[in-house]
Coordinates of C-alpha atoms and ligand atoms in Angstrom, one line a residue:
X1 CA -119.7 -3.1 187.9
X2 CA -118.8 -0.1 189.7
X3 CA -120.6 0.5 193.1
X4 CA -121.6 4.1 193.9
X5 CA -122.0 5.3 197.6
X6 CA -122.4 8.4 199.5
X7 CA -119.3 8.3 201.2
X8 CA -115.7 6.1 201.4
X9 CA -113.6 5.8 204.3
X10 CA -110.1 5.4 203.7
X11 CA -108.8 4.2 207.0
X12 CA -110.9 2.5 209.7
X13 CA -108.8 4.0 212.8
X14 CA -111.1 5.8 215.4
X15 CA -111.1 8.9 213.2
X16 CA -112.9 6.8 210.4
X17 CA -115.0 4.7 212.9
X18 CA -117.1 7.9 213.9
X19 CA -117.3 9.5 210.4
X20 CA -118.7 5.8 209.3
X21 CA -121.1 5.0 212.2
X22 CA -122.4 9.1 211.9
X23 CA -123.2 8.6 208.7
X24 CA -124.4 5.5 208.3
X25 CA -127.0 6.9 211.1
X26 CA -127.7 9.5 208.8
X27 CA -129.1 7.4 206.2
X28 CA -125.9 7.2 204.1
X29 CA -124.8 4.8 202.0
X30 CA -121.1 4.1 203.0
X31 CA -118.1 1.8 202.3
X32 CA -114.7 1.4 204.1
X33 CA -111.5 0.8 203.3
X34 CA -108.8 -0.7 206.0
X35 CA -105.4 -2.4 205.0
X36 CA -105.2 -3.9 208.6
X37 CA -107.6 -3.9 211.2
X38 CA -110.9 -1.9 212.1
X39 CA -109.8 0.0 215.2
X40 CA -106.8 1.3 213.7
X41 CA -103.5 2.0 215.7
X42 CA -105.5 2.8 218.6
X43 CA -107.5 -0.6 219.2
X44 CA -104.9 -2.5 218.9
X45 CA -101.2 -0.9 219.2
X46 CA -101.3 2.7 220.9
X47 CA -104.3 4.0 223.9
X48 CA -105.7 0.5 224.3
X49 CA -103.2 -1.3 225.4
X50 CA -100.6 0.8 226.8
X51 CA -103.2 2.0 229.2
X52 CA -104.3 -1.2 230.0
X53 CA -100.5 -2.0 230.6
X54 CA -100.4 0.8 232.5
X55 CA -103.4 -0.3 234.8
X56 CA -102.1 -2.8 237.0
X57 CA -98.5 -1.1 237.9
X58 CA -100.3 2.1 238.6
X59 CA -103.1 0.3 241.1
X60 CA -99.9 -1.5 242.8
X61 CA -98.0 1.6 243.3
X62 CA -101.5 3.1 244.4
X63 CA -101.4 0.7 247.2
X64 CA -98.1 1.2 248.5
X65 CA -99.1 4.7 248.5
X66 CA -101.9 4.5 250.9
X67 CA -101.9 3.5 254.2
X68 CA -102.0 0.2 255.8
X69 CA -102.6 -1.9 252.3
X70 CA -99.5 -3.9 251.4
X71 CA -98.2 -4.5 247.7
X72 CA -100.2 -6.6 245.8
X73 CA -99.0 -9.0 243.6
X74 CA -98.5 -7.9 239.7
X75 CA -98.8 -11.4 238.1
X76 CA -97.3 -10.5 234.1
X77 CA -99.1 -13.5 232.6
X78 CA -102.1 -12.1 233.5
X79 CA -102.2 -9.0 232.6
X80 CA -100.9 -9.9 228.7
X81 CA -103.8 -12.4 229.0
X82 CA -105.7 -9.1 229.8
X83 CA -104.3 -7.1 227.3
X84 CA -104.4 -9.6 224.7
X85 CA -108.7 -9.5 225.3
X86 CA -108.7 -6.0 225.4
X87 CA -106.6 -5.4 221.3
X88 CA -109.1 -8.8 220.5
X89 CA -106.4 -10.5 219.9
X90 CA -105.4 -8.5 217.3
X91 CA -108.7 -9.9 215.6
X92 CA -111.1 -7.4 213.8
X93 CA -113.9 -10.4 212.4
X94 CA -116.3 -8.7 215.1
X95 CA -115.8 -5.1 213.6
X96 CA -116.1 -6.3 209.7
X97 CA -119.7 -8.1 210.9
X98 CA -120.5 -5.2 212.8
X99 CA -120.4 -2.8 209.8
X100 CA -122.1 -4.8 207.5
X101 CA -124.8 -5.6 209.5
X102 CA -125.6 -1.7 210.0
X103 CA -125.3 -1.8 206.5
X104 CA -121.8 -0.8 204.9
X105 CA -119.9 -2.1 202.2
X106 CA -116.3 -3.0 204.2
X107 CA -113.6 -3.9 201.9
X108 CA -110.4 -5.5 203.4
X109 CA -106.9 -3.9 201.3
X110 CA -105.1 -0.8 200.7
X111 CA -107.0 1.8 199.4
X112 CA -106.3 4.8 197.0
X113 CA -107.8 7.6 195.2
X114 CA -108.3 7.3 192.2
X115 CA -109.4 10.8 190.6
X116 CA -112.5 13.0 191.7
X117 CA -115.2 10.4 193.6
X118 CA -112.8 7.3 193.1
X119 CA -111.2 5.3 195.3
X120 CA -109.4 1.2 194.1
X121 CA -109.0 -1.1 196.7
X122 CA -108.6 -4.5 196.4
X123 CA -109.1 -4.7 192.7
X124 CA -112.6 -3.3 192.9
X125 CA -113.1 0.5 192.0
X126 CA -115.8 2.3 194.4
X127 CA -117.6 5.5 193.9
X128 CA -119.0 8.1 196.0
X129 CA -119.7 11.6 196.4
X130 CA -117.6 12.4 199.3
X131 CA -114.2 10.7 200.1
X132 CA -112.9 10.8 203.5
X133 CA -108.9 10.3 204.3
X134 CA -108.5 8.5 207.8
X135 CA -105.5 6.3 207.2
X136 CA -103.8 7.9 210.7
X137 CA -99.8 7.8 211.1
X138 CA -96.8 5.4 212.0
X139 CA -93.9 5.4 214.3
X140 CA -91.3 7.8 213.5
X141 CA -87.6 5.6 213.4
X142 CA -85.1 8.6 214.0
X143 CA -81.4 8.2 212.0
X144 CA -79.6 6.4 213.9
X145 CA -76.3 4.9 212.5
X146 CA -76.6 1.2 212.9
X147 CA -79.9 1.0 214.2
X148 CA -81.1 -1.9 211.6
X149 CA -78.3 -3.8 213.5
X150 CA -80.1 -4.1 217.2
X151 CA -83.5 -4.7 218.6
X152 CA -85.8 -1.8 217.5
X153 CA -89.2 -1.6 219.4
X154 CA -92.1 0.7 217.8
X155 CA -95.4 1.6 220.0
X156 CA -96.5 -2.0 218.3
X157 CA -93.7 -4.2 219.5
X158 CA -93.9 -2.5 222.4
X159 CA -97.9 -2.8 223.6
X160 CA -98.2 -6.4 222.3
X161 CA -95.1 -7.8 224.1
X162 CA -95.3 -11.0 226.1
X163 CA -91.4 -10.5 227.0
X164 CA -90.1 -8.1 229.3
X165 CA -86.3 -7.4 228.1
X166 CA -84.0 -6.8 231.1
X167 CA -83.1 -3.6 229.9
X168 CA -84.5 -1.2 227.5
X169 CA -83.0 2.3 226.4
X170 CA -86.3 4.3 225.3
X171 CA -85.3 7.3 222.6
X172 CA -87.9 9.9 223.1
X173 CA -89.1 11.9 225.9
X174 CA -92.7 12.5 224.8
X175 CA -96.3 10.5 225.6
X176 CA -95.1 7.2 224.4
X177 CA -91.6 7.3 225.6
X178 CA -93.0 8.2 229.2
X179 CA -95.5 5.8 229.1
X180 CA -93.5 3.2 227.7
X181 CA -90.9 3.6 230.4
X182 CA -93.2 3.4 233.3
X183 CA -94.3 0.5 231.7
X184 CA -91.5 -1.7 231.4
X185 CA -89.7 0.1 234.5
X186 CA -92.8 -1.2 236.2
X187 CA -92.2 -4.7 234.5
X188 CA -89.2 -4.8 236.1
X189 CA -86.8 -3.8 233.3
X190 CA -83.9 -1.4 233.6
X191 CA -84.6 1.5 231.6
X192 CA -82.8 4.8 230.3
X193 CA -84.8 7.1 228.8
X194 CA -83.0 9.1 226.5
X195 CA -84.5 13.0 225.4
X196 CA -83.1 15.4 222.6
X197 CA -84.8 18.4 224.1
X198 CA -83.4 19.3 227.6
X199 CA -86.6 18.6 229.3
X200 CA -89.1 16.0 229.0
X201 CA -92.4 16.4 227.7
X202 CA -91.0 19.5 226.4
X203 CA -94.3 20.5 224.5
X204 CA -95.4 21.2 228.1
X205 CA -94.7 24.2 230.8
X206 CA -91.0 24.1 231.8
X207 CA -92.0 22.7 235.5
X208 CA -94.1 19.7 233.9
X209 CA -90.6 18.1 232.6
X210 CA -89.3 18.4 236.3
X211 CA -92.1 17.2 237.8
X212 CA -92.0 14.4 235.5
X213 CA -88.2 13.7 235.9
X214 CA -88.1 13.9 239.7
X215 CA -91.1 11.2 239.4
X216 CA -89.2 8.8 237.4
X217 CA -86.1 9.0 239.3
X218 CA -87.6 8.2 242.2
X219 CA -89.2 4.6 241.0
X220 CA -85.1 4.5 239.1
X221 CA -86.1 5.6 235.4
X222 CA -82.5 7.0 234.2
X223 CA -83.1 10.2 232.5
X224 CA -80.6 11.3 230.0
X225 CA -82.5 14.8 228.8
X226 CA -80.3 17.6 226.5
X227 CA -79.0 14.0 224.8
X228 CA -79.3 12.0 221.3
X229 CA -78.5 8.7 220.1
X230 CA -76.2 9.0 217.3
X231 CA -74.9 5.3 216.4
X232 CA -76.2 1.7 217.3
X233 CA -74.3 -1.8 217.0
X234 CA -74.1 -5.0 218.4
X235 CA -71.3 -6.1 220.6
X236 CA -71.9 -10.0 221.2
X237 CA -75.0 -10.6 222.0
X238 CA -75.5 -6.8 223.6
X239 CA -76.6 -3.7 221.8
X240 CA -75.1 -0.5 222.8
X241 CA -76.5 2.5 221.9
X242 CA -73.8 5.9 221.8
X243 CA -75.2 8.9 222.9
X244 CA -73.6 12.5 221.2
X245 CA -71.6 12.8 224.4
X246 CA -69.8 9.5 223.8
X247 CA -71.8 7.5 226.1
X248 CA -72.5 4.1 225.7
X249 CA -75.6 2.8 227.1
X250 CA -75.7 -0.8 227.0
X251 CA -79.3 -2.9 226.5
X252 CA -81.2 -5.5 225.0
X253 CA -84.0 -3.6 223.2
X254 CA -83.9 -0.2 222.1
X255 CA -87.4 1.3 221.8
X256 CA -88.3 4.4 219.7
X257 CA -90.9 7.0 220.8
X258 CA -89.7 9.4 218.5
X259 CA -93.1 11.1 216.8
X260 CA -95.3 9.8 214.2
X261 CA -95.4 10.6 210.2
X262 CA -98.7 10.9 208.4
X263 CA -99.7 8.3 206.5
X264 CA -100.0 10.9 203.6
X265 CA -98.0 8.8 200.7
X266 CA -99.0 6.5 197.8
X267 CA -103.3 7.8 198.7
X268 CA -103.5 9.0 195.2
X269 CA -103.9 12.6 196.2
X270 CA -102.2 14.1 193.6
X271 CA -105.3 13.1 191.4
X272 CA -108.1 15.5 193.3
X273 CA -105.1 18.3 193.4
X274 CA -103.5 17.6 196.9
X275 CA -100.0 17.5 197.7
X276 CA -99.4 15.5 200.8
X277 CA -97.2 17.5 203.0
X278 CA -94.7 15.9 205.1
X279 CA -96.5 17.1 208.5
X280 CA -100.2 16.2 207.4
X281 CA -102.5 16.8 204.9
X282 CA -103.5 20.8 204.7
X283 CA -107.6 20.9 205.6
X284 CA -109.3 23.9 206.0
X285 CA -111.1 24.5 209.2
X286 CA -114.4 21.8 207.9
X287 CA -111.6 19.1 207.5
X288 CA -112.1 19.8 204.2
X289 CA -108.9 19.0 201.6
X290 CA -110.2 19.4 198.2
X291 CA -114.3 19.6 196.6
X292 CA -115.7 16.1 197.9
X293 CA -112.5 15.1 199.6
X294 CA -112.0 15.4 203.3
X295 CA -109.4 14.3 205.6
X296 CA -109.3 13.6 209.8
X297 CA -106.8 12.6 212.2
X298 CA -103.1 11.9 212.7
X299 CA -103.1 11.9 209.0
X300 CA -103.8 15.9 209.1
X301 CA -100.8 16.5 211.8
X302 CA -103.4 18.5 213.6
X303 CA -103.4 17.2 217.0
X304 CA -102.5 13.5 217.5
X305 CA -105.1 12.5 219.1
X306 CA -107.8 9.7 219.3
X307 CA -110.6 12.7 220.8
X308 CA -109.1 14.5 218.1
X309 CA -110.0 12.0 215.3
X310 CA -113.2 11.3 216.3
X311 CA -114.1 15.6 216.8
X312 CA -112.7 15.9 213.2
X313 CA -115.0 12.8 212.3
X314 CA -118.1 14.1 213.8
X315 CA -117.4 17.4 212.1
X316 CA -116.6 16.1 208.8
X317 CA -119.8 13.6 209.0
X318 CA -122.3 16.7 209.7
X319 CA -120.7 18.6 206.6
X320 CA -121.8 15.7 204.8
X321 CA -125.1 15.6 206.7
X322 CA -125.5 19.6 205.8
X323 CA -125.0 21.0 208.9
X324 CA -122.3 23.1 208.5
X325 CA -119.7 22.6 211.3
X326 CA -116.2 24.3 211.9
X327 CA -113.2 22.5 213.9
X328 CA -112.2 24.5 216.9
X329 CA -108.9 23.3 218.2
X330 CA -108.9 25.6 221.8
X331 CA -108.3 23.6 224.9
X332 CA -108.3 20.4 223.9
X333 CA -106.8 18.3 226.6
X334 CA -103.7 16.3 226.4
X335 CA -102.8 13.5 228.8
X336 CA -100.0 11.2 229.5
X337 CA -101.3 8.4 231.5
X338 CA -98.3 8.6 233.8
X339 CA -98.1 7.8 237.5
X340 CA -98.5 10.9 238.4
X341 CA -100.8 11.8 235.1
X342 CA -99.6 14.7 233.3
X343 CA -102.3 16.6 232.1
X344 CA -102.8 20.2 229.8
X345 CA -104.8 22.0 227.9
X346 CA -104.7 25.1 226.0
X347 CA -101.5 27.6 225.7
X348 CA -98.3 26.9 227.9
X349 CA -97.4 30.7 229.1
X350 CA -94.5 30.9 226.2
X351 CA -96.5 30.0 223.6
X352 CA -99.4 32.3 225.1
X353 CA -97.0 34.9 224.5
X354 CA -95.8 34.1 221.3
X355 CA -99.2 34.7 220.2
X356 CA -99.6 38.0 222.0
X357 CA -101.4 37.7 224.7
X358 CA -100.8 39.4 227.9
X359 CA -100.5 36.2 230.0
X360 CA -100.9 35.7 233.8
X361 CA -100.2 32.6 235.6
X362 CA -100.9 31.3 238.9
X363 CA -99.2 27.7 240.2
X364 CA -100.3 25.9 243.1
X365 CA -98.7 22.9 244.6
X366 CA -101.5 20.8 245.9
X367 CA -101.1 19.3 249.2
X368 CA -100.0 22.8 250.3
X369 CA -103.5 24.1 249.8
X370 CA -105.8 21.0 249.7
X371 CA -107.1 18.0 252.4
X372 CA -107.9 15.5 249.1
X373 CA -103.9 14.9 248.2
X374 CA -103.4 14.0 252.2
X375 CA -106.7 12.0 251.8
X376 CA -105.5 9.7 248.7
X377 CA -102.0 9.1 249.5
X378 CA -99.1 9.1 252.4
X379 CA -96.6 11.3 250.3
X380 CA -99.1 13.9 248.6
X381 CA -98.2 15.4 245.3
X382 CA -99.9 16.8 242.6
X383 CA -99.1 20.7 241.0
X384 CA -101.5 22.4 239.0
X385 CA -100.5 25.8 237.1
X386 CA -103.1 28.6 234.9
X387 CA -102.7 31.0 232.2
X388 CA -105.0 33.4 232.0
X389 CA -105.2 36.7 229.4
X390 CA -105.1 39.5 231.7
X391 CA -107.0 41.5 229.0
X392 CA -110.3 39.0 227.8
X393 CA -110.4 38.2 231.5
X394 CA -110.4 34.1 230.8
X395 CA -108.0 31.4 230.8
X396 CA -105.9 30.5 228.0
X397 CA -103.9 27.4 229.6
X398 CA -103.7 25.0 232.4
X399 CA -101.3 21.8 233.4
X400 CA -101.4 19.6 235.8
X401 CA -99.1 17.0 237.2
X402 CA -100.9 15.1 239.5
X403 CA -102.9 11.6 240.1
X404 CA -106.2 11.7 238.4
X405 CA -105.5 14.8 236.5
X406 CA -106.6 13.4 233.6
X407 CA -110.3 13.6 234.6
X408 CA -110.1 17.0 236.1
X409 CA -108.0 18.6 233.6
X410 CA -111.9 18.8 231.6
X411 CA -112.9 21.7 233.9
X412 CA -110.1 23.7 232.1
X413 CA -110.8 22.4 228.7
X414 CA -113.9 23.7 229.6
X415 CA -113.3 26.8 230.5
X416 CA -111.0 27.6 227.5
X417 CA -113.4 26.7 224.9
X418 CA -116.3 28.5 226.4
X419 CA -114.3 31.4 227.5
X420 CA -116.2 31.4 230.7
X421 CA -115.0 34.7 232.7
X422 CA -112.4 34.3 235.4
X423 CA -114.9 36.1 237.4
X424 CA -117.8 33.2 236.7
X425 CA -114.8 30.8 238.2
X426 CA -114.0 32.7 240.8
X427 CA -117.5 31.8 242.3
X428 CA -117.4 28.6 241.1
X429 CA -118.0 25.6 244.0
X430 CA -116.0 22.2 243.8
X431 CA -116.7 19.2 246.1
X432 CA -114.8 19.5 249.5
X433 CA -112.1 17.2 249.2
X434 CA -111.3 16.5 245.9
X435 CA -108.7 17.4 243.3
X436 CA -110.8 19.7 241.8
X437 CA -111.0 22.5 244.3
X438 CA -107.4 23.1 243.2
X439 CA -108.7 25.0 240.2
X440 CA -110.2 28.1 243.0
X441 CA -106.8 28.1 244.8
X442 CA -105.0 28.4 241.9
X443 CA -107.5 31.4 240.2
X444 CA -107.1 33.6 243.1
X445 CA -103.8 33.4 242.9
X446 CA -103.6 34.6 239.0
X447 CA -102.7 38.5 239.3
X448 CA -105.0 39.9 236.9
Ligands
FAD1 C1 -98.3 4.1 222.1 C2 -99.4 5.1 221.8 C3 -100.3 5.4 222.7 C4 -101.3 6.4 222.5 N1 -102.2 6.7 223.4 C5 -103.2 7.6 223.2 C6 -104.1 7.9 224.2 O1 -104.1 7.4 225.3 N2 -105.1 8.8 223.9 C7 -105.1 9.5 222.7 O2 -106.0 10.3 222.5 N3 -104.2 9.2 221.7 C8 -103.3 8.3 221.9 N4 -102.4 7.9 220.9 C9 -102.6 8.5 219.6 C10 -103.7 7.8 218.8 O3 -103.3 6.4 218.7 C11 -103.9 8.4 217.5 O4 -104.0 9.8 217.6 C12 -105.1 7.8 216.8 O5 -105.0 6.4 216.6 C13 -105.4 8.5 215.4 O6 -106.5 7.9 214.9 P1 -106.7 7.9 213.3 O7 -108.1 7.4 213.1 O8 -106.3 9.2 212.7 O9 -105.7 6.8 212.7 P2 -105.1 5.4 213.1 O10 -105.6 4.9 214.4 O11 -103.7 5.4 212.8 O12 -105.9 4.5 212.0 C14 -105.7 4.7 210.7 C15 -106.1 3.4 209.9 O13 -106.0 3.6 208.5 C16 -105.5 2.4 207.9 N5 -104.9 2.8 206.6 C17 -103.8 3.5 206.4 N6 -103.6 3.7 205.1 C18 -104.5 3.0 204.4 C19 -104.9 2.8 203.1 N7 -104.2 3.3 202.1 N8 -106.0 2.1 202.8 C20 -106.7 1.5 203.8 N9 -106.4 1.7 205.1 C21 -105.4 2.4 205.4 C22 -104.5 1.9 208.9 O14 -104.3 0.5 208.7 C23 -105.3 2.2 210.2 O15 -106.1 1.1 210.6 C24 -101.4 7.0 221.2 C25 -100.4 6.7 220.2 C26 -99.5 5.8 220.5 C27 -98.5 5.4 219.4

């Protein structure tokens, strides 16, 4: 017998977690669909445990930093014993009870559509009025020659490891290849990071990939920007990756933090009228792909973002609920959970004026202006930068690279999406000394 429900998720990542538990507190009757595990990339491969890995290095180095505290001891064992409690040991059992106790129909397999208000999974055939696309995205493997020869890491080799390989070459200069290389720098391997674009991070301001670069050639990341991998083979029992310049790096693992793709292909979408782009599937601004079908998250190639996810969830769930709700992508923050974090949100000033706005910016480096970054650490650092539009009179933009910038970076996001008035900031009071205050040093400089 066919079971009918309200709503399907297809893909229990954190994008699907927040549609389900929205509506299930709605008083809908709900099913899910997950191939792997409840928690999706994120629980288990991606933010969970790479910032947990990140944790203990970062407090370490936070130490030496300070004054009169020694190094403390990073003891490897237990911190995979750490991070092996924190992805549940890869174990979803708690999840599955946890739906079905609220009351939702989970069903363990791949899922697919199946024509309008259909989905198969697992042999069974479900039904529902509304059908919501959550099945996220995978690592990106670039073409390289020879790569199937050597040691490839993904994000999920790489965040479940209990081995630290002596030496790594990391292709990719975005999030995960930044983290990643902290990371395993931090371990103790020796690791090259290796960057197409000739800056990292280069979805960023210009200065954020230097600030970046002169941070991870301090702690002896080597930083081969403005380069590619072209071929990979095994020489003995050593990889060696050639760069396009003729370089030969030599390593034991070679990781890849080179994007994501949509998990757009085999869904069934051509049978509600889709077709699955290669960057994401084309919503409208309700997250809306087709009557009844909906999609969120890294498989839309909005934003890759867990906060993104669950935003498109909780919009997509009160569509469902009838209260009509529009995504608003402005100033969303990005971090990289770096030591120092890297944090934006909003337009970078190129892409400000790409769109036509008159752009203003302001950049402040912070122990020249504040007591907090003398108060935290020995060697202060931290830069934060604005862009304003000189005509609306609010900002557009912000960065920061800086410790802890990934909590203050909010006041920006803030500011963006409410388009509070540069002059409302300007008499705007932060708590004497903190990181914060920054954001008044760095508005009376903007030139408007
Ligand atoms: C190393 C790394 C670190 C990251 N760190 C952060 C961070 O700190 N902060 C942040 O905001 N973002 C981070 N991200 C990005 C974040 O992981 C993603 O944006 C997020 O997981 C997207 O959520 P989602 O719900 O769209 O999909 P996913 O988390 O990818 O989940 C999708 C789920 O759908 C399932 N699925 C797929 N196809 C089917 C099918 N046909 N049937 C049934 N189930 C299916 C999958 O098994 C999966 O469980 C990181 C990414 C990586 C790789």
């Amino acid at each position: 017998m066919t079971e009918r429900y309200d709503a399907i998720i297809l893909g229990m990542g954190p994008g699907g977690e927040v549609a389900a538990s929205r509506l299930i507190s709605g008083g809908k009757r709900v099913a899910v669909v997950e191939r792997e595990l409840i928690g999706g990339e994120c629980a288990y491969w991606a933010c969970i445990p790479s910032k947990t890995l990140l944790r203990p290095p970062e407090a370490r180095s936070a130490a030496r930093r300070a004054f009169g505290t020694g190094t403390p001891t990073l003891t490897l064992e237990e911190v995979f014993d750490y991070r092996d409690f924190m992805i549940r040991n890869l174990d979803d059992s708690g999840q599955v009870e946890g739906y079905e106790k609220k009351g939702a129909t989970v069903v363990k397999g791949e899922g697919r559509i199946a024509g309008p208000g259909r989905v198969e999974a697992n042999g069974e055939t479900l039904e529902a009025e509304h059908i919501i696309v959550a099945t996220g995205s995978a690592a990106n493997v670039p073409p390289v020659e020879g790569i199937e020869d050597v040691t490839v890491w993904t994000n999920r080799e790489a965040t479940t490891t209990r081995e630290v390989p002596s030496r790594v070459v990391i292709i990719g200069g975005g999030p995960v290849g930044l983290e990643t290389s902290q990371t395993l720098s931090r371990f103790g391997s020796r690791v090259t990071l290796v960057q197409h674009a000739d800056r990292l991070i280069n979805r960023e301001d210009g200065q954020v990939g230097e600030l970046v670069r002169a941070a991870f050639e301090e702690e002896g990341i080597e930083v081969r920007t403005g380069r590619s991998a072209k071929k990979a083979r095994m020489d003995g029992g050593t990889a060696v990756v050639e760069l396009d310049d003729g370089t030969e790096l030599e390593t034991d693992v070679v990781m890849v933090g080179t994007g994501r793709k949509p998990n757009a292909e085999g869904l069934g979408l051509e049978s509600v009228g889709v077709e699955p782009g290669g960057k994401g599937l084309p919503i409208d601004d309700h997250c809306r792909l087709a009557e009844g079908v909906w999609a969120i998250g890294d498989v839309t190639g909005v934003m890759p973002f867990t906060h993104v996810a669950m935003y498109q969830g909780r919009v997509v769930a009160d569509n469902i609920l009838g209260k009509e709700r529009r995504a608003d992508y402005r100033g969303i923050p990005r971090v990289v959970f770096t030591d120092p974090e890297i944090a934006a949100a909003g337009l970078m000033e190129g892409q400000a004026r790409e769109r036509g706005v008159e752009a203003a910016t302001a950049t402040v480096e912070l122990p020249k202006v504040l007591a907090r970054p003398w108060t935290y650490e020995e060697n202060p650092r931290g830069t934060l930068g604005l862009v304003a539009d000189r005509q609306r009179g609010v900002l557009v933009g912000a960065w920061a690279v800086a410790p802890q910038a990934g909590e203050w970076i909010h006041q920006a996001s803030q500011a963006i999406r409410a388009e509070i008035p540069i002059t409302t900031l300007l008499d705007g009071v932060a708590q004497f000394p903190t990181y914060s205050e920054a954001y008044l040093k760095a508005l009376e400089k903007l030139d408007l």
